[in-house]
Tab-separated table of C-alpha atoms in Angstrom:
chain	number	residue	atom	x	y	z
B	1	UNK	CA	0.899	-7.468	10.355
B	2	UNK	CA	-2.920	-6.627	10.845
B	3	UNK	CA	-2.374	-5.971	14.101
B	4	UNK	CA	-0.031	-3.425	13.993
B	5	UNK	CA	-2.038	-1.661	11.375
B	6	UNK	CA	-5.038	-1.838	13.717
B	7	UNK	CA	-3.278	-0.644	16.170
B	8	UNK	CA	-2.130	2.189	14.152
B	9	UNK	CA	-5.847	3.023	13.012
B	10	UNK	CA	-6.658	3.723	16.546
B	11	UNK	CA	-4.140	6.292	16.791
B	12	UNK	CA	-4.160	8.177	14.033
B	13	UNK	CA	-5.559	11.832	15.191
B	14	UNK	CA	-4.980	15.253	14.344
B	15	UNK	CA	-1.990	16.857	16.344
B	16	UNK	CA	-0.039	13.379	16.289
B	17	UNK	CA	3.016	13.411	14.637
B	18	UNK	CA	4.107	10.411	11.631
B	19	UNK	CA	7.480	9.702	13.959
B	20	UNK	CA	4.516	9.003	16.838
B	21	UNK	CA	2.954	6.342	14.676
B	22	UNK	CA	6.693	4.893	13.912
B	23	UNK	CA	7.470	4.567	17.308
B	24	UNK	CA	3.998	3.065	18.091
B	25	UNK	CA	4.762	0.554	15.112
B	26	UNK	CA	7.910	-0.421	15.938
B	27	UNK	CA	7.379	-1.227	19.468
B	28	UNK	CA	4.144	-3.536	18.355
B	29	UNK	CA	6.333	-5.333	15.562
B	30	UNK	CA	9.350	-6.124	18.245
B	31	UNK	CA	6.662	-7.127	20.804
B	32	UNK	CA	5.215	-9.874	18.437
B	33	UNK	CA	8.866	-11.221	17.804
B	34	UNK	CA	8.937	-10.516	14.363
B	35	UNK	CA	11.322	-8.015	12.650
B	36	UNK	CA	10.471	-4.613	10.724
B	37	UNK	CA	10.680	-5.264	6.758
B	38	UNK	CA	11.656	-2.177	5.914
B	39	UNK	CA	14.038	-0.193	7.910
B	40	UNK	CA	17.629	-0.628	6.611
B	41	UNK	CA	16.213	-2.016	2.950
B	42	UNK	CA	18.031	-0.240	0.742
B	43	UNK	CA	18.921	2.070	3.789
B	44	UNK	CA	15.061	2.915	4.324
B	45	UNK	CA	15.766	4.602	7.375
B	46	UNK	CA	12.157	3.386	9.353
B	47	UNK	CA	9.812	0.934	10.026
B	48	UNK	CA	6.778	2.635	7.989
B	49	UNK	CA	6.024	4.420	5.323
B	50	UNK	CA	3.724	7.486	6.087
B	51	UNK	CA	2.581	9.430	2.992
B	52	UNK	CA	0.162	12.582	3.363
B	53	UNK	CA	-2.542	13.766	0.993
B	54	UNK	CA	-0.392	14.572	-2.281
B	55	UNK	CA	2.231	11.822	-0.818
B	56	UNK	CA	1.285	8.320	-3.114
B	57	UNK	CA	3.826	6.567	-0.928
B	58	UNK	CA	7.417	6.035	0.229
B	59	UNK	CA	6.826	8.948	3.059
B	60	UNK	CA	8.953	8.786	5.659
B	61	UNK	CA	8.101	9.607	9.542
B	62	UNK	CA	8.966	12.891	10.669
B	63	UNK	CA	8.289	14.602	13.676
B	64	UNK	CA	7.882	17.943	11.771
B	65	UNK	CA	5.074	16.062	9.984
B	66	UNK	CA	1.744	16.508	11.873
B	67	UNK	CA	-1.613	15.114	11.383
B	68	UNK	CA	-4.303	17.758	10.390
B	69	UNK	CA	-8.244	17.386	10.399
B	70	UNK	CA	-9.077	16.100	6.599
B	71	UNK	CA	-5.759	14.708	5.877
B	72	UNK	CA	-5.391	11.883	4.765
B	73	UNK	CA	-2.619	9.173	5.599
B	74	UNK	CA	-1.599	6.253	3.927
B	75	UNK	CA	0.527	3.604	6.239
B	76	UNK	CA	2.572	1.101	4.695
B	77	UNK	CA	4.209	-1.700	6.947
B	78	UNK	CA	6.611	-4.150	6.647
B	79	UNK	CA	7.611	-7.587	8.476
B	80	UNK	CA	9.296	-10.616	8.710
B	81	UNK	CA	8.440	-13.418	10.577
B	82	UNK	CA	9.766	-16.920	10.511
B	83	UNK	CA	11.368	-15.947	7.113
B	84	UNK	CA	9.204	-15.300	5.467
B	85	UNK	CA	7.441	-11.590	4.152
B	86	UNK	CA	4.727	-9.843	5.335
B	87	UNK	CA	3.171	-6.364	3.409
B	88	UNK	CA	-0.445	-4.185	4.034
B	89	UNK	CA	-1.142	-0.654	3.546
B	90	UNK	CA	-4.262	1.118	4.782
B	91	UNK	CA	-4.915	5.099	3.707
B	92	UNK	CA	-6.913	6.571	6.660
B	93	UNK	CA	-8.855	9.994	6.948
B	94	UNK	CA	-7.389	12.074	9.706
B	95	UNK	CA	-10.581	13.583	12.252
B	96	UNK	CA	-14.075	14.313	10.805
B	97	UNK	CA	-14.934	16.112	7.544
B	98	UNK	CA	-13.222	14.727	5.088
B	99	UNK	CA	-13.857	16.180	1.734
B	100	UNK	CA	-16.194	14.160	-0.369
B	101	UNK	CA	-13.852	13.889	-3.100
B	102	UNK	CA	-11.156	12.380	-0.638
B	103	UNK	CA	-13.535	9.839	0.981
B	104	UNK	CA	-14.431	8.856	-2.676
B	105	UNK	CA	-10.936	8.164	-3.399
B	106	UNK	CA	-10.484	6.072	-0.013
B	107	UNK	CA	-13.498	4.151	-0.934
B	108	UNK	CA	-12.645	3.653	-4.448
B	109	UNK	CA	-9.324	2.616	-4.376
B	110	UNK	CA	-9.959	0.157	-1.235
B	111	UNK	CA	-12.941	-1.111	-3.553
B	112	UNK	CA	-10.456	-1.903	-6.953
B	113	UNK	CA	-8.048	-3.671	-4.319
B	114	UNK	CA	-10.787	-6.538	-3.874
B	115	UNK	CA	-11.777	-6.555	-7.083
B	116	UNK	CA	-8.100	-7.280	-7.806
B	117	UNK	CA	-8.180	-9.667	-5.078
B	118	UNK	CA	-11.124	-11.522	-6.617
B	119	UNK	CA	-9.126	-11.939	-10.073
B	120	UNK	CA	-6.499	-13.467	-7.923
B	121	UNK	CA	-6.558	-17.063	-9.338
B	122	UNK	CA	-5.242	-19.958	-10.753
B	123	UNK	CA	-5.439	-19.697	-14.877
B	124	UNK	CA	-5.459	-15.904	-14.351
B	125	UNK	CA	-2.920	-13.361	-15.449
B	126	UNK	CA	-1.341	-10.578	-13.834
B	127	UNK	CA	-2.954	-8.706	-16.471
B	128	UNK	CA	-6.466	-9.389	-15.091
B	129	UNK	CA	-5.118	-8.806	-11.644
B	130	UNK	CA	-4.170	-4.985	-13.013
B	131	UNK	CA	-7.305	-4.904	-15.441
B	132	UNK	CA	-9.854	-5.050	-12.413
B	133	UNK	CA	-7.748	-2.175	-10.160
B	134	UNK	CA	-7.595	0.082	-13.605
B	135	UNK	CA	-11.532	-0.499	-14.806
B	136	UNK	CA	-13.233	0.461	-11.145
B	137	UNK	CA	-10.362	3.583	-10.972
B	138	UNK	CA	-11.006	5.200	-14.261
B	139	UNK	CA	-14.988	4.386	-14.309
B	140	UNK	CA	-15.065	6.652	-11.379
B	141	UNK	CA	-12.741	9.561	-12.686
B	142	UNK	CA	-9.424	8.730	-10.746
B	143	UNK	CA	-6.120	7.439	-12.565
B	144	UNK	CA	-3.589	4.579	-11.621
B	145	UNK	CA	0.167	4.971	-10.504
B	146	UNK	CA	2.053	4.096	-13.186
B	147	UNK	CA	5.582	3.950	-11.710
B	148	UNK	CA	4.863	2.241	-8.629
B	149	UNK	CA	3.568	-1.699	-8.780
B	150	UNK	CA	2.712	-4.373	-6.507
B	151	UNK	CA	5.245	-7.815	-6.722
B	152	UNK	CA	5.631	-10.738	-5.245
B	153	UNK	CA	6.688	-11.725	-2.085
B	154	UNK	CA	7.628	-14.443	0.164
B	155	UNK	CA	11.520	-15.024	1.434
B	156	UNK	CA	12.215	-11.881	0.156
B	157	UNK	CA	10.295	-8.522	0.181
B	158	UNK	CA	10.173	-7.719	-3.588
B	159	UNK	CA	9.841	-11.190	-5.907
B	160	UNK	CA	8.911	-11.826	-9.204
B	161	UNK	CA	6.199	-11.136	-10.798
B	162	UNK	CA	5.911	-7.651	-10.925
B	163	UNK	CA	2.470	-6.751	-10.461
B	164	UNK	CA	0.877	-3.479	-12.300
B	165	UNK	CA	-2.437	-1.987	-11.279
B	166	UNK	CA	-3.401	-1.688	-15.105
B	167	UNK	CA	-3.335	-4.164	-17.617
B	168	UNK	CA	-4.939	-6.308	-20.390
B	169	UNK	CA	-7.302	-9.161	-19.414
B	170	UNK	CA	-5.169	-12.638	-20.391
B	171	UNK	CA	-2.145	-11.157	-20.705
B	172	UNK	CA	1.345	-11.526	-18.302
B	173	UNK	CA	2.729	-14.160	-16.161
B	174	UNK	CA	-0.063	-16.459	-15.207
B	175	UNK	CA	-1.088	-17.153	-11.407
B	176	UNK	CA	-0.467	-20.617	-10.343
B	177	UNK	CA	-1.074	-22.433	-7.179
B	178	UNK	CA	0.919	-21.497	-4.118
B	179	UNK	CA	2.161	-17.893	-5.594
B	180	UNK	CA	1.662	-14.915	-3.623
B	181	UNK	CA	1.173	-10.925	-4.617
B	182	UNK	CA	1.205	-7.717	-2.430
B	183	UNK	CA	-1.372	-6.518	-4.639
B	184	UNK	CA	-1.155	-2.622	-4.122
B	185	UNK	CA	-3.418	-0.340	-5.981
B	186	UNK	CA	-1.682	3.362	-5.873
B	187	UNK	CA	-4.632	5.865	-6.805
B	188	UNK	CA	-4.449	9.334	-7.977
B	189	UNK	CA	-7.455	11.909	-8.010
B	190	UNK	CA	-6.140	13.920	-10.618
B	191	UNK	CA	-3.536	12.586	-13.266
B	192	UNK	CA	-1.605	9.584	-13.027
B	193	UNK	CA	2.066	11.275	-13.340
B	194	UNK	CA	4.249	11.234	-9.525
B	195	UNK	CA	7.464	12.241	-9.027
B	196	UNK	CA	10.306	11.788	-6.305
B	197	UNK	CA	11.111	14.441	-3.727
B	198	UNK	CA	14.921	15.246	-2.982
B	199	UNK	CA	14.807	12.858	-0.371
B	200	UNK	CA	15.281	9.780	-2.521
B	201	UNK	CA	11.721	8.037	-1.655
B	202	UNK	CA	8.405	10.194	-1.279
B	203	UNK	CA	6.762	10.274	-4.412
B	204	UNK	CA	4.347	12.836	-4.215
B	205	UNK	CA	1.410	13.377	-7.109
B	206	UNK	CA	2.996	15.569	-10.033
B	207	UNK	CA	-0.264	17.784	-10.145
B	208	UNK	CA	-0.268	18.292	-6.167
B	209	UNK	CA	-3.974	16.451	-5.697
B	210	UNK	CA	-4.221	13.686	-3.404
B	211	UNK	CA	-3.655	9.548	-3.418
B	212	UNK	CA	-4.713	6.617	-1.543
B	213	UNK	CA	-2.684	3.484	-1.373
B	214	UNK	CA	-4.176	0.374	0.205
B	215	UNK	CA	-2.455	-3.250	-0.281
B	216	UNK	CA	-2.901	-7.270	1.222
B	217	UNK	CA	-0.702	-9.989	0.470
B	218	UNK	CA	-3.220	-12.355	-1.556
B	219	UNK	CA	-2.239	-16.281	-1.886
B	220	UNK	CA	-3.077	-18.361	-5.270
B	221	UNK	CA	-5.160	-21.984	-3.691
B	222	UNK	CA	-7.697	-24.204	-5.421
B	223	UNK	CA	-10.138	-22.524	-3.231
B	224	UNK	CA	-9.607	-19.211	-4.750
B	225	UNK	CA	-7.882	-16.208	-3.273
B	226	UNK	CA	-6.660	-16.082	0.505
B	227	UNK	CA	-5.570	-12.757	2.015
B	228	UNK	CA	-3.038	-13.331	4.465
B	229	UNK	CA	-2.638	-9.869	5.716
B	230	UNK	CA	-6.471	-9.553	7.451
Protein backbone atom coordinates (compact mmCIF):
# COMPACT_ATOMS: atom_id res chain seq x y z
CA UNK A 1 0.00 0.00 0.00
CA UNK A 2 2.78 2.59 1.04
CA UNK A 3 4.75 1.51 -1.47
CA UNK A 4 2.80 2.08 -4.27
CA UNK A 5 1.97 5.51 -3.02
CA UNK A 6 5.71 6.18 -2.72
CA UNK A 7 6.21 5.12 -5.75
CA UNK A 8 3.61 7.31 -7.10
CA UNK A 9 5.12 10.46 -5.20
CA UNK A 10 8.18 10.07 -7.23
CA UNK A 11 6.38 10.43 -10.33
CA UNK A 12 4.12 12.87 -10.06
CA UNK A 13 5.44 15.89 -12.47
CA UNK A 14 4.01 18.39 -14.58
CA UNK A 15 3.31 17.10 -18.24
CA UNK A 16 2.41 13.48 -16.83
CA UNK A 17 -0.84 12.40 -17.44
CA UNK A 18 -3.41 10.75 -14.30
CA UNK A 19 -3.83 7.43 -16.77
CA UNK A 20 0.35 7.49 -16.44
CA UNK A 21 0.11 7.26 -12.68
CA UNK A 22 -2.74 4.38 -13.13
CA UNK A 23 -0.71 2.40 -15.17
CA UNK A 24 2.36 2.97 -12.88
CA UNK A 25 -0.04 1.85 -9.92
CA UNK A 26 -1.39 -0.96 -11.28
CA UNK A 27 1.67 -2.60 -12.43
CA UNK A 28 3.28 -2.03 -8.67
CA UNK A 29 -0.01 -3.51 -6.99
CA UNK A 30 0.08 -6.82 -9.43
CA UNK A 31 3.87 -7.02 -8.85
CA UNK A 32 3.42 -7.30 -4.98
CA UNK A 33 0.71 -10.10 -5.52
CA UNK A 34 -1.97 -8.31 -4.13
CA UNK A 35 -5.13 -7.18 -6.03
CA UNK A 36 -6.42 -3.47 -6.83
CA UNK A 37 -9.41 -2.55 -4.30
CA UNK A 38 -11.06 -0.52 -6.39
CA UNK A 39 -11.41 -1.19 -10.00
CA UNK A 40 -14.69 -3.04 -10.76
CA UNK A 41 -16.29 -1.85 -7.10
CA UNK A 42 -19.34 -0.74 -7.97
CA UNK A 43 -17.97 -0.72 -11.64
CA UNK A 44 -15.12 1.88 -10.61
CA UNK A 45 -13.54 1.54 -13.78
CA UNK A 46 -9.54 1.94 -12.28
CA UNK A 47 -7.19 1.22 -9.85
CA UNK A 48 -6.90 4.95 -8.37
CA UNK A 49 -8.59 7.71 -7.72
CA UNK A 50 -6.89 10.95 -9.08
CA UNK A 51 -8.66 14.21 -8.11
CA UNK A 52 -7.18 17.73 -9.24
CA UNK A 53 -7.29 21.04 -7.39
CA UNK A 54 -11.24 21.66 -7.18
CA UNK A 55 -11.55 17.61 -7.43
CA UNK A 56 -12.18 16.47 -3.34
CA UNK A 57 -12.03 12.91 -4.63
CA UNK A 58 -13.48 10.05 -6.68
CA UNK A 59 -11.36 11.43 -9.91
CA UNK A 60 -10.83 9.11 -12.29
CA UNK A 61 -7.49 8.70 -14.57
CA UNK A 62 -7.64 10.18 -17.82
CA UNK A 63 -5.18 10.66 -20.30
CA UNK A 64 -6.74 14.06 -21.29
CA UNK A 65 -5.97 14.96 -17.66
CA UNK A 66 -2.42 16.44 -17.37
CA UNK A 67 -0.39 17.51 -14.51
CA UNK A 68 0.32 21.35 -14.41
CA UNK A 69 2.98 23.30 -12.23
CA UNK A 70 0.88 24.29 -8.85
CA UNK A 71 -1.67 21.67 -9.15
CA UNK A 72 -2.38 19.83 -6.81
CA UNK A 73 -3.26 15.96 -6.82
CA UNK A 74 -4.81 13.89 -4.43
CA UNK A 75 -4.18 9.87 -4.98
CA UNK A 76 -6.36 7.48 -3.45
CA UNK A 77 -5.43 3.64 -3.62
CA UNK A 78 -6.93 0.61 -2.99
CA UNK A 79 -5.81 -3.17 -2.18
CA UNK A 80 -6.38 -6.42 -1.11
CA UNK A 81 -4.08 -8.70 0.16
CA UNK A 82 -4.57 -11.98 1.90
CA UNK A 83 -8.27 -10.87 2.34
CA UNK A 84 -8.13 -8.54 3.88
CA UNK A 85 -8.40 -4.34 2.98
CA UNK A 86 -5.95 -1.98 2.49
CA UNK A 87 -6.78 2.18 1.98
CA UNK A 88 -4.19 5.58 1.95
CA UNK A 89 -4.53 8.74 0.19
CA UNK A 90 -1.78 11.32 -0.14
CA UNK A 91 -2.64 15.01 -1.90
CA UNK A 92 0.69 16.09 -3.54
CA UNK A 93 1.76 19.57 -5.05
CA UNK A 94 2.57 19.20 -8.69
CA UNK A 95 6.37 21.14 -9.55
CA UNK A 96 7.52 24.20 -7.52
CA UNK A 97 5.46 27.25 -6.50
CA UNK A 98 2.68 26.21 -5.05
CA UNK A 99 0.44 28.92 -3.86
CA UNK A 100 0.68 29.57 -0.19
CA UNK A 101 -2.85 29.09 0.36
CA UNK A 102 -2.63 25.52 -1.32
CA UNK A 103 0.46 24.39 0.66
CA UNK A 104 -1.53 25.58 3.79
CA UNK A 105 -4.29 23.38 2.93
CA UNK A 106 -1.82 20.30 2.24
CA UNK A 107 -0.27 20.95 5.53
CA UNK A 108 -3.37 21.45 7.39
CA UNK A 109 -5.39 18.79 6.41
CA UNK A 110 -2.34 16.15 6.63
CA UNK A 111 -1.92 17.80 10.24
CA UNK A 112 -5.98 17.12 11.43
CA UNK A 113 -5.41 13.46 9.97
CA UNK A 114 -2.91 12.74 13.00
CA UNK A 115 -4.62 14.52 15.28
CA UNK A 116 -7.50 12.19 14.35
CA UNK A 117 -5.13 9.45 14.49
CA UNK A 118 -4.09 10.35 18.03
CA UNK A 119 -7.92 10.24 19.24
CA UNK A 120 -7.87 6.81 17.79
CA UNK A 121 -8.43 4.76 21.02
CA UNK A 122 -9.99 2.44 23.10
CA UNK A 123 -12.94 4.33 25.30
CA UNK A 124 -13.01 6.91 22.47
CA UNK A 125 -15.82 7.75 20.12
CA UNK A 126 -16.02 8.26 16.58
CA UNK A 127 -17.13 11.56 17.58
CA UNK A 128 -13.71 12.52 19.00
CA UNK A 129 -12.12 10.86 16.04
CA UNK A 130 -14.24 13.63 13.76
CA UNK A 131 -13.97 16.40 16.59
CA UNK A 132 -10.02 16.57 16.27
CA UNK A 133 -10.11 16.62 12.05
CA UNK A 134 -13.04 19.50 12.37
CA UNK A 135 -11.25 21.76 15.36
CA UNK A 136 -7.54 22.02 13.53
CA UNK A 137 -9.70 22.61 9.92
CA UNK A 138 -11.91 25.42 10.97
CA UNK A 139 -9.21 27.09 13.50
CA UNK A 140 -7.27 27.67 10.40
CA UNK A 141 -10.14 28.98 8.02
CA UNK A 142 -10.79 25.75 5.87
CA UNK A 143 -14.16 23.64 6.12
CA UNK A 144 -14.78 19.75 6.28
CA UNK A 145 -16.49 17.49 3.55
CA UNK A 146 -19.61 16.81 4.69
CA UNK A 147 -20.84 14.14 2.24
CA UNK A 148 -17.87 12.12 2.03
CA UNK A 149 -16.63 10.03 5.40
CA UNK A 150 -14.05 7.69 6.36
CA UNK A 151 -15.46 3.83 7.55
CA UNK A 152 -14.26 0.91 8.50
CA UNK A 153 -12.50 -1.62 6.90
CA UNK A 154 -11.12 -5.00 7.02
CA UNK A 155 -12.68 -8.11 4.79
CA UNK A 156 -14.48 -5.72 3.04
CA UNK A 157 -13.61 -2.19 1.71
CA UNK A 158 -16.41 -0.09 3.32
CA UNK A 159 -17.48 -1.55 7.10
CA UNK A 160 -19.22 -0.22 9.81
CA UNK A 161 -18.69 2.43 11.56
CA UNK A 162 -19.03 5.18 9.43
CA UNK A 163 -16.52 7.61 10.27
CA UNK A 164 -17.24 11.60 9.87
CA UNK A 165 -14.47 14.18 9.93
CA UNK A 166 -16.70 16.41 12.32
CA UNK A 167 -18.30 15.53 15.35
CA UNK A 168 -19.02 15.93 19.11
CA UNK A 169 -16.38 14.81 21.65
CA UNK A 170 -18.08 11.44 23.48
CA UNK A 171 -20.49 10.93 21.17
CA UNK A 172 -20.98 7.77 18.37
CA UNK A 173 -19.98 4.24 18.27
CA UNK A 174 -17.15 3.78 20.66
CA UNK A 175 -13.57 2.39 19.53
CA UNK A 176 -12.76 -0.90 20.96
CA UNK A 177 -9.80 -3.09 20.73
CA UNK A 178 -8.97 -4.71 17.43
CA UNK A 179 -11.33 -2.21 15.21
CA UNK A 180 -9.91 -0.51 12.36
CA UNK A 181 -10.82 3.06 10.47
CA UNK A 182 -9.63 4.54 7.09
CA UNK A 183 -9.70 7.72 8.78
CA UNK A 184 -9.95 10.25 5.77
CA UNK A 185 -10.11 13.91 6.38
CA UNK A 186 -11.64 15.58 2.98
CA UNK A 187 -10.69 19.44 3.26
CA UNK A 188 -12.11 22.32 1.49
CA UNK A 189 -10.47 25.91 1.26
CA UNK A 190 -13.52 27.63 0.70
CA UNK A 191 -17.03 26.20 1.78
CA UNK A 192 -17.76 22.82 2.72
CA UNK A 193 -20.63 22.10 -0.05
CA UNK A 194 -19.25 19.37 -3.21
CA UNK A 195 -21.13 18.10 -5.75
CA UNK A 196 -20.94 15.12 -8.35
CA UNK A 197 -19.90 15.61 -11.95
CA UNK A 198 -21.97 13.76 -14.78
CA UNK A 199 -19.67 11.08 -14.57
CA UNK A 200 -21.19 9.39 -11.54
CA UNK A 201 -17.97 9.80 -9.10
CA UNK A 202 -15.77 13.10 -9.12
CA UNK A 203 -17.01 15.29 -6.63
CA UNK A 204 -15.59 18.45 -7.28
CA UNK A 205 -15.85 21.62 -4.59
CA UNK A 206 -19.34 23.44 -5.23
CA UNK A 207 -17.54 26.95 -5.05
CA UNK A 208 -14.66 25.80 -7.59
CA UNK A 209 -11.63 26.37 -4.79
CA UNK A 210 -9.42 23.61 -4.08
CA UNK A 211 -9.29 20.28 -1.57
CA UNK A 212 -6.84 18.02 -0.12
CA UNK A 213 -7.67 14.52 0.89
CA UNK A 214 -5.13 12.49 2.85
CA UNK A 215 -6.17 9.05 4.70
CA UNK A 216 -4.26 5.79 6.79
CA UNK A 217 -5.94 2.85 7.95
CA UNK A 218 -5.47 3.33 11.90
CA UNK A 219 -5.88 0.03 14.24
CA UNK A 220 -7.57 0.28 17.92
CA UNK A 221 -4.57 -1.79 20.51
CA UNK A 222 -3.89 -1.31 24.21
CA UNK A 223 -0.87 0.46 23.07
CA UNK A 224 -2.76 3.16 21.42
CA UNK A 225 -3.18 3.81 17.74
CA UNK A 226 -1.21 1.76 14.96
CA UNK A 227 -1.23 2.99 11.35
CA UNK A 228 -1.02 0.20 9.14
CA UNK A 229 -0.79 2.03 5.92
CA UNK A 230 2.99 3.76 6.63
Amino acid sequence: MRQVLDELKNLVAPGLSTMDLEKAAEKSIREAGAKPAFKGYYDYPCVLCTSINQEVVHGIPSRQRILRTGDIVSIDCGVVLDGYYGDAAITLPVGDGLKPEMAKLLEVTEQSLYRAIEATRIGNTVGDVGHAVQELVEANGFSVVREFVGHGIGTRLHEDPQVPNFGTPGHGPKLREGMVLAIEPMVNAGGPGVRVLEDKWTAVTEDGRPSAHFEHCVAVTREGPLILTE
